Structure formats: C-alpha cells, structure tokens
Coordinates of C-alpha atoms in Angstrom, one line a residue:
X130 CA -8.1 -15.6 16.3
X131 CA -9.9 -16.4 12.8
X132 CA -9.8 -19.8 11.3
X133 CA -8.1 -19.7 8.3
X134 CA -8.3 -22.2 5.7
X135 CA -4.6 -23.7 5.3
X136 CA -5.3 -24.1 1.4
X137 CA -4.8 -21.8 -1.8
X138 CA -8.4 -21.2 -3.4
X139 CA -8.7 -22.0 -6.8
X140 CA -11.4 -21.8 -9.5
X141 CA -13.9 -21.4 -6.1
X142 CA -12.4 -24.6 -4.4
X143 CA -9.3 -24.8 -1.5
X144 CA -6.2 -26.8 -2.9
X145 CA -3.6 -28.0 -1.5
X146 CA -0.1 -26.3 -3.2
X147 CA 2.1 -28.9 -5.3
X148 CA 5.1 -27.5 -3.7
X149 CA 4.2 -28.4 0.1
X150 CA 3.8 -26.2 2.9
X151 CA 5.7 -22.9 4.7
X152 CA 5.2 -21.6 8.0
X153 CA 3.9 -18.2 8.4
X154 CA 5.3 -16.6 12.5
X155 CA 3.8 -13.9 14.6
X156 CA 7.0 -10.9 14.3
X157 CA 5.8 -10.2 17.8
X158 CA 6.5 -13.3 19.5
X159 CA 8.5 -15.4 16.6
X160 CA 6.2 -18.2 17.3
X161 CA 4.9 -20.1 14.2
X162 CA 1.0 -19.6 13.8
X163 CA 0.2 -22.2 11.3
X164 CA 1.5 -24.0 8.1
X165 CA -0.5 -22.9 4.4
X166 CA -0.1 -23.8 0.8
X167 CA 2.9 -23.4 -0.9
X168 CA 2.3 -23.0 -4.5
X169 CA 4.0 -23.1 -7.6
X170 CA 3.8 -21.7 -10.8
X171 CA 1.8 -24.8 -12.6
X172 CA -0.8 -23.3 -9.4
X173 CA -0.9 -20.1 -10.1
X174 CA -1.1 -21.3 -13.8
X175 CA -4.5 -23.1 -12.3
X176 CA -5.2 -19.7 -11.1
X177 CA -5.0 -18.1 -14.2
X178 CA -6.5 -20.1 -16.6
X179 CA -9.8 -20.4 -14.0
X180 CA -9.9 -16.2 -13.6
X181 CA -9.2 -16.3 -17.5
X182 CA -12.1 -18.6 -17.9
X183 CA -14.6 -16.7 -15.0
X184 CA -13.7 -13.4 -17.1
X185 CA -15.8 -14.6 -20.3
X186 CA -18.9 -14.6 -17.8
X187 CA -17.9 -11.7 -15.7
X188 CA -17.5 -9.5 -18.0
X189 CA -20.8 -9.1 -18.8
X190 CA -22.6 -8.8 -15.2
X191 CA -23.9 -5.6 -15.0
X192 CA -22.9 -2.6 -12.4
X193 CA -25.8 -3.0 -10.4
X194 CA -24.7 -6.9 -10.1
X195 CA -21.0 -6.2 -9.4
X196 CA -22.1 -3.4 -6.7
X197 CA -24.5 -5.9 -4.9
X198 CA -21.5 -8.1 -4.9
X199 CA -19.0 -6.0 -3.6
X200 CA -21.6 -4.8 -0.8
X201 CA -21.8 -8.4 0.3
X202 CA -17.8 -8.6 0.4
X203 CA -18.4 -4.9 2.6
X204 CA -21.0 -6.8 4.8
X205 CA -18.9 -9.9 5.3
X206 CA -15.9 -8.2 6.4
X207 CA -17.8 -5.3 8.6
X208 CA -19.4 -8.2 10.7
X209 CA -16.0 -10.1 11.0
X210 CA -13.5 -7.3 11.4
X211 CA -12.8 -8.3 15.0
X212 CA -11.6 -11.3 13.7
X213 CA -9.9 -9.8 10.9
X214 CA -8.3 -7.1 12.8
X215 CA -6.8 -10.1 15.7
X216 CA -5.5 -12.3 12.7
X217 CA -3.5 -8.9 11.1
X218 CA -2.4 -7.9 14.2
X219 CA -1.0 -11.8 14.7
X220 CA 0.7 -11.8 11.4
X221 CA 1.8 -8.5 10.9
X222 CA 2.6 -7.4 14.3
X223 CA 0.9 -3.3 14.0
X224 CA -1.1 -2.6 17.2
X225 CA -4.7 -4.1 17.2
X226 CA -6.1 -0.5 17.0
X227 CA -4.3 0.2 14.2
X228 CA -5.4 -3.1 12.5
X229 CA -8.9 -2.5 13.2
X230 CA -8.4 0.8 11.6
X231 CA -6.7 -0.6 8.8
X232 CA -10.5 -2.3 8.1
X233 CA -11.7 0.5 8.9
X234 CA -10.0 1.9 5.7
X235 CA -10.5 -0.8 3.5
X236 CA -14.3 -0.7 3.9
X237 CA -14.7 2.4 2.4
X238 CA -12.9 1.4 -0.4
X239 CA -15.1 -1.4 -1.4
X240 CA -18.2 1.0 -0.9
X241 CA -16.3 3.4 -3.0
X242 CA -15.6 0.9 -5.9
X243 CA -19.2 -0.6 -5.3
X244 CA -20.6 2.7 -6.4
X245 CA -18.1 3.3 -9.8
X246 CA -19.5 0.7 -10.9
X247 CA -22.4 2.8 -12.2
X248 CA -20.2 5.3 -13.0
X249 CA -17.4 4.0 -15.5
X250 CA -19.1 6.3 -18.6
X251 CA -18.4 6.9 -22.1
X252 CA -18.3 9.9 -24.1
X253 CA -20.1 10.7 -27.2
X254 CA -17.4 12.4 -29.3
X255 CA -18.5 16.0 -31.8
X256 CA -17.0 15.3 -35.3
X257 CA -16.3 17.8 -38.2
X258 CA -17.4 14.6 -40.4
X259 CA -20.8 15.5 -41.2
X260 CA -22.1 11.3 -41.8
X261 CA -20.3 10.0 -38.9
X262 CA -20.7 9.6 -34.9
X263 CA -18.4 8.8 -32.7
X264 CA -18.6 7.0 -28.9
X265 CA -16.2 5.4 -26.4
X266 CA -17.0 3.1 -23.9
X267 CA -15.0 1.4 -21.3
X268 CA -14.4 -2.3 -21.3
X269 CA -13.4 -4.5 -18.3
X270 CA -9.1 -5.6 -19.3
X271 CA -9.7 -9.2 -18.4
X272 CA -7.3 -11.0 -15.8
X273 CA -5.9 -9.2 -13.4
X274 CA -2.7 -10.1 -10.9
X275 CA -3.1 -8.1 -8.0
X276 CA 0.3 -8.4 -5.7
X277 CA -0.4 -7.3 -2.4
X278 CA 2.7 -6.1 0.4
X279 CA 2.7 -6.8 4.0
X280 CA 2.1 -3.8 5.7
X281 CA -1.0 -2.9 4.8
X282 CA -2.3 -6.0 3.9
X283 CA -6.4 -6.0 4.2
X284 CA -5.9 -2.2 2.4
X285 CA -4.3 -3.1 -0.2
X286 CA -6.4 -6.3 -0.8
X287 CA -9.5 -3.9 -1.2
X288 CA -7.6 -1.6 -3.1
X289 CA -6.6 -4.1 -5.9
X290 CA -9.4 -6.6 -6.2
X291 CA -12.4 -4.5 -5.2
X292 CA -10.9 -1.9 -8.2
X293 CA -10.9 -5.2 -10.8
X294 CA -14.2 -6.4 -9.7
X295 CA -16.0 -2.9 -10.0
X296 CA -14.6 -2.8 -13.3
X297 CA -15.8 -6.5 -14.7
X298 CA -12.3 -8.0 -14.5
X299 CA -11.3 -11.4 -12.6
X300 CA -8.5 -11.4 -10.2
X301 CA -5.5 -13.8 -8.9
X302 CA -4.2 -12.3 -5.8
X303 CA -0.9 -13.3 -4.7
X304 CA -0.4 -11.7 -1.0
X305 CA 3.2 -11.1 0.5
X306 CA 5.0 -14.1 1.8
X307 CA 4.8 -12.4 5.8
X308 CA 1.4 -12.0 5.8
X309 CA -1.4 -14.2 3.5
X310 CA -3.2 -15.1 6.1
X311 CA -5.5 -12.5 5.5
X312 CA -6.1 -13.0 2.0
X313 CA -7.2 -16.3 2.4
X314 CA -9.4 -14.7 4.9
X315 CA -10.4 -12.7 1.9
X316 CA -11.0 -15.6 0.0
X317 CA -13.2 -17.1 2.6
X318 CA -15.6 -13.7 2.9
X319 CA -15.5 -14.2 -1.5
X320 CA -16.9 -17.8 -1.0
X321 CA -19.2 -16.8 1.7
X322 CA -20.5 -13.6 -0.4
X323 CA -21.5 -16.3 -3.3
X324 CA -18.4 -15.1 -5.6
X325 CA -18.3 -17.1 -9.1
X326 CA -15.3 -19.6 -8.9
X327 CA -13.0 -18.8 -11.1
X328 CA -13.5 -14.8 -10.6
X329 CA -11.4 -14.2 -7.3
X330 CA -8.3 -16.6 -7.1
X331 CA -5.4 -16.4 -3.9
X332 CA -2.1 -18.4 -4.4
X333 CA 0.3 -18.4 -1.5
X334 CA 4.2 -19.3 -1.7
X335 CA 7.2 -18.7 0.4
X336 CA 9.8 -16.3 -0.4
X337 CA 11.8 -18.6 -2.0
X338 CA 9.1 -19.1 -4.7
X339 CA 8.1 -15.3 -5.1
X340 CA 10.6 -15.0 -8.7
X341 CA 8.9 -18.0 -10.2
X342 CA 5.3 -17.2 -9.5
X343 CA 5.9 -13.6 -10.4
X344 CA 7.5 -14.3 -13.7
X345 CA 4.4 -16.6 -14.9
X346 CA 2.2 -13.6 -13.6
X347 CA 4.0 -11.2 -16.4
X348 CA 4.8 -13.6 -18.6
X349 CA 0.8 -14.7 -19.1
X350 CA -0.8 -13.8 -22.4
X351 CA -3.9 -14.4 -20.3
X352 CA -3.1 -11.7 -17.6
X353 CA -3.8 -8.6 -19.1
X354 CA -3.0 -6.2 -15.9
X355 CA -0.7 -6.4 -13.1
X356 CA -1.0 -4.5 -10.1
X357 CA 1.9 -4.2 -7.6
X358 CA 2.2 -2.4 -4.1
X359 CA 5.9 -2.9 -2.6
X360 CA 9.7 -1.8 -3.0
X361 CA 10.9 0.1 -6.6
X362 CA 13.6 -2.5 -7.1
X363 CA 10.6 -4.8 -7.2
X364 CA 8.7 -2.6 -9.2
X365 CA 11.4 -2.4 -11.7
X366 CA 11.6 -5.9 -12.2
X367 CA 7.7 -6.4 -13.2
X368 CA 8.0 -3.4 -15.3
X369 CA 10.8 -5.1 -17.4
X370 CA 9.6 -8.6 -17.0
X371 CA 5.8 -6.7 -18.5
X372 CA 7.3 -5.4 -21.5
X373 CA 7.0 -8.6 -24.1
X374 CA 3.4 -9.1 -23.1
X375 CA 2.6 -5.4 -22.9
X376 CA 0.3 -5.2 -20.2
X377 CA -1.3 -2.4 -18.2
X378 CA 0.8 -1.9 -15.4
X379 CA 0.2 -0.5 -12.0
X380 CA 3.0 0.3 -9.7
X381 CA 2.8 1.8 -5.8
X382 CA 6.4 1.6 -5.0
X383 CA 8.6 3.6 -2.2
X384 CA 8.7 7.0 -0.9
X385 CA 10.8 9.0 0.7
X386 CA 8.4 11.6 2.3
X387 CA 9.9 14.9 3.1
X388 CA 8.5 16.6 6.4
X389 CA 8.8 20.5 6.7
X390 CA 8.1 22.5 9.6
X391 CA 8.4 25.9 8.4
X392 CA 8.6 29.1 11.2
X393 CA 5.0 30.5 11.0
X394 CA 3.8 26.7 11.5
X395 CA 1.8 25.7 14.4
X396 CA 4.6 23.6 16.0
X397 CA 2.4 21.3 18.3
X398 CA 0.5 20.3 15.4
X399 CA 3.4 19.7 13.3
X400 CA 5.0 17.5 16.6
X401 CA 1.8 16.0 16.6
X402 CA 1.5 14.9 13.1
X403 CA 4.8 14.1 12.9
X404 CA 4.3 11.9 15.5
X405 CA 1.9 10.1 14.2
X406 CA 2.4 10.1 10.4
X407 CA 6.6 8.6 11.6
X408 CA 5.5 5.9 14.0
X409 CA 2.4 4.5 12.3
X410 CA 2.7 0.7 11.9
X411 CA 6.4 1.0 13.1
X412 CA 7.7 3.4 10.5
X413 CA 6.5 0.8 7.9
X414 CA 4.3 3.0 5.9
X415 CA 5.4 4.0 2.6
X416 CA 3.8 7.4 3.0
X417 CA 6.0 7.6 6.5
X418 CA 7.9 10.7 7.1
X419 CA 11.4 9.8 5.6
X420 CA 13.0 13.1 6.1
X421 CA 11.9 16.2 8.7
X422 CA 13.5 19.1 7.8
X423 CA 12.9 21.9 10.4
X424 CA 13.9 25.4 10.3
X425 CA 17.3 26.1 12.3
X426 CA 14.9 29.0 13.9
X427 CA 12.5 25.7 15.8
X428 CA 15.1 22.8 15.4
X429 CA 15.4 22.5 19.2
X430 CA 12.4 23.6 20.2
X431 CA 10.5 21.3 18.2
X432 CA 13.2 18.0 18.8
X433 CA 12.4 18.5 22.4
X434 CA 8.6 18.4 22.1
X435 CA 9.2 15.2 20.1
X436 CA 11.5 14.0 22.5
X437 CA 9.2 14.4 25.3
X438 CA 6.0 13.2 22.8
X439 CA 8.2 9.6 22.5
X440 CA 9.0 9.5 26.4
X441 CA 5.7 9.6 27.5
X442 CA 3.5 8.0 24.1
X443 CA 5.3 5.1 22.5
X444 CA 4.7 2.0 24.0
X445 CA 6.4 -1.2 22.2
X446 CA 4.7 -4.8 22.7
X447 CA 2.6 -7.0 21.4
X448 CA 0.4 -5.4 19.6
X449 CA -2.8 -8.1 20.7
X450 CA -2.8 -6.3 24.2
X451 CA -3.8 -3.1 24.8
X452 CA -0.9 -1.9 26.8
X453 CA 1.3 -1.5 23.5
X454 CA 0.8 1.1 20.6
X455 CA 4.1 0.0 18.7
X456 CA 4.7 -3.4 17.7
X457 CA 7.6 -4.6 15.6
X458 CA 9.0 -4.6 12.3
X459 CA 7.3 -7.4 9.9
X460 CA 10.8 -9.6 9.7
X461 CA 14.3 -9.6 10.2
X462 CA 15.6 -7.9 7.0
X463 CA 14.0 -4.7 8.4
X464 CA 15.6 -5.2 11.3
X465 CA 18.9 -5.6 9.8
X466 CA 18.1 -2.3 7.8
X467 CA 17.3 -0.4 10.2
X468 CA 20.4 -1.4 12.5
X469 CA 22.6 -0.3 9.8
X470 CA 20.9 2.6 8.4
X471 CA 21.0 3.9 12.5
X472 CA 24.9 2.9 12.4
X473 CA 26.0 4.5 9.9
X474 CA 24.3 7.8 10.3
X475 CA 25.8 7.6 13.9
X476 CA 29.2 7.1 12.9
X477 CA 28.4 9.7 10.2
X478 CA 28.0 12.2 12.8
X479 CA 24.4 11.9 13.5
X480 CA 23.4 12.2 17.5
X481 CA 20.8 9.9 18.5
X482 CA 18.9 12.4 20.8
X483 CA 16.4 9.5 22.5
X484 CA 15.4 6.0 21.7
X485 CA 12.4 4.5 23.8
X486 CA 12.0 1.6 25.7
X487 CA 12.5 -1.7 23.4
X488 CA 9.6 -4.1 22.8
X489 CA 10.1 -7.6 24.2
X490 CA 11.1 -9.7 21.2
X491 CA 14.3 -10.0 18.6
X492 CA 11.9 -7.9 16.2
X493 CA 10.9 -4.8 18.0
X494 CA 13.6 -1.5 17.1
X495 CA 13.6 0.8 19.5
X496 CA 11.7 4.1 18.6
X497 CA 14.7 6.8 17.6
X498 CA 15.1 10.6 17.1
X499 CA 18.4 11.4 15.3
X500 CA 19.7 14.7 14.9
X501 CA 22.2 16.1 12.7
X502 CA 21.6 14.1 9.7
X503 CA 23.1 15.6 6.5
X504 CA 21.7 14.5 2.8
X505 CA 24.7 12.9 2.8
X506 CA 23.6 9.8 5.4
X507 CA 22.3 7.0 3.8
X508 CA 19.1 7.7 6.2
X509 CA 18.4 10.4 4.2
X510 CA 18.4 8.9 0.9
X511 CA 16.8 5.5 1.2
X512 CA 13.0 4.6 2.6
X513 CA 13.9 3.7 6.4
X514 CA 10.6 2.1 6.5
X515 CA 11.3 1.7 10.4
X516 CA 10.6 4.0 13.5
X517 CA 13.5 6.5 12.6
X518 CA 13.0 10.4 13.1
X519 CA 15.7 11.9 10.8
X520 CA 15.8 15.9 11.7
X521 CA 17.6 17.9 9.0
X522 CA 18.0 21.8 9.7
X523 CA 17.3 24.3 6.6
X524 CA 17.3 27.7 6.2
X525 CA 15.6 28.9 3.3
X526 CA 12.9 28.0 1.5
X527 CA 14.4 27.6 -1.6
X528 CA 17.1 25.3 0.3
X529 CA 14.8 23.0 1.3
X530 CA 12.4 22.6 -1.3
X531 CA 15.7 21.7 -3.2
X532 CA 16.7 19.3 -1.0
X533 CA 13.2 17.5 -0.4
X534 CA 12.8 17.2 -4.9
X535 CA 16.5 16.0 -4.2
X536 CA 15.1 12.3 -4.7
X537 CA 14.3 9.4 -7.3
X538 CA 11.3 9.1 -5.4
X539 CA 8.1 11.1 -5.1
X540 CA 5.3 9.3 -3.4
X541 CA 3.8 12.4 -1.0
X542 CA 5.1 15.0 0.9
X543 CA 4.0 17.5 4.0
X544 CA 4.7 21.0 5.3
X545 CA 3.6 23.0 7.8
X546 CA 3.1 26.9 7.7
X547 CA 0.8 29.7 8.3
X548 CA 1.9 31.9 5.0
X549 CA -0.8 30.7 2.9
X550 CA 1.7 32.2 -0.7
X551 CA 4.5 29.8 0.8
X552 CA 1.2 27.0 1.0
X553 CA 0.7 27.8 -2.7
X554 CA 4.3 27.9 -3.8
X555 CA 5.5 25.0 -1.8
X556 CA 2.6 22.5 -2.5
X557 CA 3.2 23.1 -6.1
X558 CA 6.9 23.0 -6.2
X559 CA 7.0 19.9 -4.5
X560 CA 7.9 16.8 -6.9
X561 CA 5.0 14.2 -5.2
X562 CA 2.1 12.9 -6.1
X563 CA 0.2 14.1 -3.0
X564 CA 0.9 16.8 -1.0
X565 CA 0.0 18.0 2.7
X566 CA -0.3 21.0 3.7
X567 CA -1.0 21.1 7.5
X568 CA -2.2 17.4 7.0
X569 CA -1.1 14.0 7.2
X570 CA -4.0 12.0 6.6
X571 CA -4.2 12.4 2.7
X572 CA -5.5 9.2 1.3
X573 CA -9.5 8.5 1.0
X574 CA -11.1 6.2 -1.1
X575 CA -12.2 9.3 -2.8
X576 CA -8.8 10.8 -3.3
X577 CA -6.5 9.5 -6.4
X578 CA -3.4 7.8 -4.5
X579 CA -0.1 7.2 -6.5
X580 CA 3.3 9.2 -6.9
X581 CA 5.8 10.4 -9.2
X582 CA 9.4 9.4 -10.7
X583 CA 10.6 6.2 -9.5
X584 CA 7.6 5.8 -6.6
X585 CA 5.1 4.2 -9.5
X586 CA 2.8 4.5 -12.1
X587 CA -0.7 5.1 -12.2
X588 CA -3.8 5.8 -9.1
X589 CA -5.2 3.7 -6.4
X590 CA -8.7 5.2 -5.0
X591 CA -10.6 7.8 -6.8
X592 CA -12.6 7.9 -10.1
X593 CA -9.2 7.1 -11.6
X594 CA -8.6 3.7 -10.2
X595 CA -10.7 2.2 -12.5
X596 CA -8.6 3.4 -15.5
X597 CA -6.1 0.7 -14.7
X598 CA -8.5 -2.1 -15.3
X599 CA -10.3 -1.0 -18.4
X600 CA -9.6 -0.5 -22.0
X601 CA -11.2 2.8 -23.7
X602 CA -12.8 1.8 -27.5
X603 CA -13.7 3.9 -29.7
X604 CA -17.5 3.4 -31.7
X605 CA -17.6 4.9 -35.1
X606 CA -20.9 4.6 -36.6
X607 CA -20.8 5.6 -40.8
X608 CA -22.4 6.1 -43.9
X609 CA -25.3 8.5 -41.6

C-alpha cells in the first residue's frame, strides 16, 4: 500500500491536528490501517487564512501556468495509480478494478480542467448606446471549500479541486471522515507537482468534529465558494448555514434513480446494465439504480435473467484480491440502513427473490433482488445506497413516468426502449438532470453532471463547471 503522510497539510507543510489523532479501518476486514490528524476548527482556520493568502498570488498565474500545473498533478497520479487504486480499495472497500477505474475517471478530469483553463472567455456585449462598450470577463471566486464523500473519493477530489485550480481559485479540501487517506495522497502528488503552499490545503477530522469544521467552512468571510458531494440532509444544512455569508454554492446531493425497461427494449442489455449500474461499488453510487420499474409484460422474464446474472456474477470479498467483484458497504450505518430498509419492505409484502453468497466480514450485505415493492415501501422512496434491486411492475407509460417524477429527488434517470417517439417523450418528461436512454454510463468529464429538485445545485464536469468558481464582471468603457 501507499505511504501516507499521517499529518494534515497546511500552507505547503504537514501538521500535526490540535485535537489529536482518529483511526481510519479497512470496512473489508475492520482492521485499523493507521492513525491521522484530527483537526479542529482553529486548523482549518490555518487552512483558510493560508488558501486566502496563496489566492492573492494565484489569481493571477495565467492558463497556460495553471494547465502545466494540473498536467503535473495528471502525471503524478497516472504513474502512482497502482498505489492509489490499493490505498482506495483499503479504505473504501470497492473492488480494486473498480478503484483503478475510479482513477481512471478522475484523470480525465484534470486533463479536462487543464485545458478550460484557456477557455474561460468573455463576451464583448453590442449596445444601443452609441459612446459606450461593453465586456465581461470571468474572474477566479477566491477560496474555495471543496467537501469530498466517501464513495467516490479520488473522483470527486478531481472534480472539486482540479475545477478551482483551472479557474485561479485556492482550495481547502476536507475529505469524508471514512476515507481521507487519499486526499492526503492528494496532497502528497500537490507537493511533489511543486504546488504553491498555501494554494491546495487538506484538513482531516473524525466524525465527531465534522459540524464544527463545517460551520467555520460557511461561516468564513474568506471562503467565497463551497462545494459539497454527499446526502441532501447534509446539503441542506450548508445551504442554510451559507446564507449570512452568501456564498456560491455547489451541491451534488442524493438520487433516487428510476430504471425502466419498457416492452420493445432489448432485455439482455437492460439486465446487463442494470446489473452493472445497481451493484457498482456496492449500491453506493448516487447515480445507482434506486427503483426498476419493469413492464408486467417482461417482469418475470427479466427478474429471472437477473436472478441468474447475480448467481453466477457477484462475488463478495475483499476487494484487494481478485477473486471478489463486490466488497462491502463503507461503515456500519449503511449496514444498519440497509437491514432495515430490506425488513420492512419484506414485512410490507415484498419477496426477496435471491440474495447471493455473503462476503466474509460484519460489513458485507448480501447482494438482493426484491420483488413486489409498492411506492409505498420505504425502499422505494429513500436512496438505498446498498446492493438492493427493487422491481416495481407498471403498465403504462404514463403510469410510470408518474411514478419515477414521483420524488424530491432528481439526480439521473434510465430507460430502455426501441420506440424512438417514447425515447423522445420519456427523456424529456423525465424530472433529472441526466437522462439515459439505452445507457448507463452518462457522466464524462465533458458532460455537465448535477440534478434537479432536492438532488443539488449547480454542474460538475463540462464547460459549466467552471461557472461555480468564477464571478462574471461586467467592463463598461465611456465617454467614446
């Protein structure tokens, strides 16, 4: 495995945290990996006051700087990512393929953000004011908090802070309390790639610290934009605890994917996908498949190619051997969740059609396909964010597309069909920010990721991404 520095890295040196130490365990095997920094808020204070400082220099590099920069954070992690992709896998628990992958993914994001540097343009802006001209340019926000979640870590990481730097912001990243490990690998490739101190900043804490450091992180003057990937009830929070200072706010909160197989659909690609898009990193993907609704004409047909896809494809262990394609969930309040959700859609009249062989350890949760779910069941309204297959029926288009808006949430959504009108009419219908048709794999670097209602604000990826860490001003040039 790496070796990780134990220490939070501050102002482009590694400090020891003023509240001590916490252990950070392997969900696979419980065993404790190592003991790092546990900060507090007069740390990430440090934090901010040396990214707030950094910013006054920063700002004014130019895009063919902060895209060499970048690069050399791309190099860095391209050479290590064995390394990188053993320490996720020890910390988070997801299969090392799917680790590796994760890098994979987050490589092409800091190539993506590399090159936008050279694209953040203005506008020159045609007046009816005959001795006046008018520009806009885009200006770097200043300090950015980037709060990063625990299942995709490394993704999320290059998401976040490779979006601030290609913009000319500073950054404190505070990772989730499950998994920093790999930030502070993060920090080490920063160091290494000749980052300015003070211009990317980690603090690590415990879970019993998370409210304290959070609340500094909105309450700052000096933080100008927080950027948040995790649970809406979180979200929520920062957005209320934001509104004094009035920052810019970016928030990637849950989902509650709807899955539709429709009749004319190619069913062992839907099974396929399904498959995949359900059981990735355990069912702890927040663009998992919350909700498969199959028409009543395929239900069984296509819950017994599942059932038989499970039997003989998932595979729960540890996910550093490559015997095992499932590994756990991340801690024991999924677990718990999980447990219950299961229970009470069972005694709710749900059938649990097949569950696979359980992984070795108090964390794994066996793989399960329920049937007979009703919107009614719990399972059906909340984010399982576990390896659940809820299978609805529906009979109508109209039926279902009603039932999948029927949601706070709207992260992404899929269906399957052959009628390319219902293609048209579903995709558009649907309340998501990113739809599928035919497709599960929707997110690039290229693509604009983010979701509707009560699943967030703002895009991750894209030529958008930037927009959440820069200002637009306005140039008026007179008296002509």
């Amino acid at each position: 495995m790496a070796s990780v520095k134990a220490k939070a890295y501050i102002n482009g040196k590694w400090v020891a945290g003023r509240g001590g130490v916490f252990p950070v365990h392997n969900p696979a095997t419980g065993e404790e990996i190592m003991k790092i920094a546990e900060c507090t808020k007069e740390d990430v204070q440090d934090a901010i006051d040396a990214a707030s400082s950094a910013f006054e220099s920063y700002k004014k590099w130019t895009p063919s700087q902060r895209a060499a920069l970048l690069m050399k954070i791309h190099d860095l992690m391209d050479q290590k990512k064995e390394e990188l992709a053993t320490l996720l896998t020890t910390e988070q628990g997801k299969p090392k393929v799917e680790a590796m992958g994760e890098i994979q993914f987050s490589l092409t994001f800091l190539t993506w953000f590399a090159e936008e540097t050279r694209r953040m343009y203005g506008e020159t802006v045609p007046t009816s004011v005959k001795n006046k001209r008018f520009i806009t340019v885009r200006q770097p926000a200043g300090v950015a908090a980037c709060i990063t979640p625990w299942n995709f870590p490394v993704a999320m990481i290059a998401r976040k802070v490779g979006a601030a730097l290609a913009a000319g912001c500073t950054a404190v990243l505070k990772p989730a309390e499950d998994t920093p490990l790999n930030s502070l690998f993060f920090a080490q490739l920063c160091e290494e790639a000749g980052v300015p101190a003070g211009v990317v900043n980690v603090v690590t804490c415990s879970r019993d610290r998370v409210q304290e450091v959070g609340a500094l992180l909105c309450d700052s003057h000096k933080v100008k934009v927080v950027s948040f990937t995790g649970s809406t009830a979180v979200g929520q929070w920062l957005y209320s605890r934001c509104g004094p200072t009035v920052k810019k706010l970016a928030l990637e909160l849950g989902g509650d994917a709807p899955f539709i197989v429709f009749p004319s659909a190619k069913l062992d690609q839907a099974v396929k996908d399904a498959m995949f898009i359900k059981f990735l990193n355990c069912g702890q993907v927040c663009v998992s498949a919350n909700r498969v609704y199959v028409h009543e004409s395929i239900h069984d047909e296509f819950v017994s190619k599942v059932k038989q896809a499970m039997m003989y494809n998932i595979k729960q262990g540890n996910g550093l051997s490559n015997t095992f394609n499932q590994g756990p969930l991340v801690n024991k309040k999924q677990h718990e969740r999980c447990t219950a959700l299961v229970r009470d859609a069972v005694s709710n009249g749900a059938t649990i059609e097949y569950q696979a062989q359980k992984g070795d350890g108090d964390l794994f949760f066996p793989a399960t396909i329920l049937t007979g779910v009703t919107k009614k069941n719990p399972i059906a309204q909340q984010e399982i964010f576990g390896p659940v297959f809820s299978v609805l029926k529906f009979k109508t288009e109209e039926e279902v597309i009603k039932c999948a808006n029927d949601t706070e949430r709207g992260l992404s959504g899929y269906f399957y069909t052959e009628d390319i009108a219902q293609a048209w009419r579903v995709s558009e219908a649907m309340e998501v920010g990113m739809a599928g048709i035919n497709a599960i794999c929707i997110d690039t670097a290229e693509t604009p990721f983010g979701g509707v209602k009560m699943s967030g604000l703002g895009k991750e990826g894209s030529r958008h991404a930037l927009d959440d860490f820069t200002n637009d001003k306005t140039i008026c040039w007179g008296n002509l």
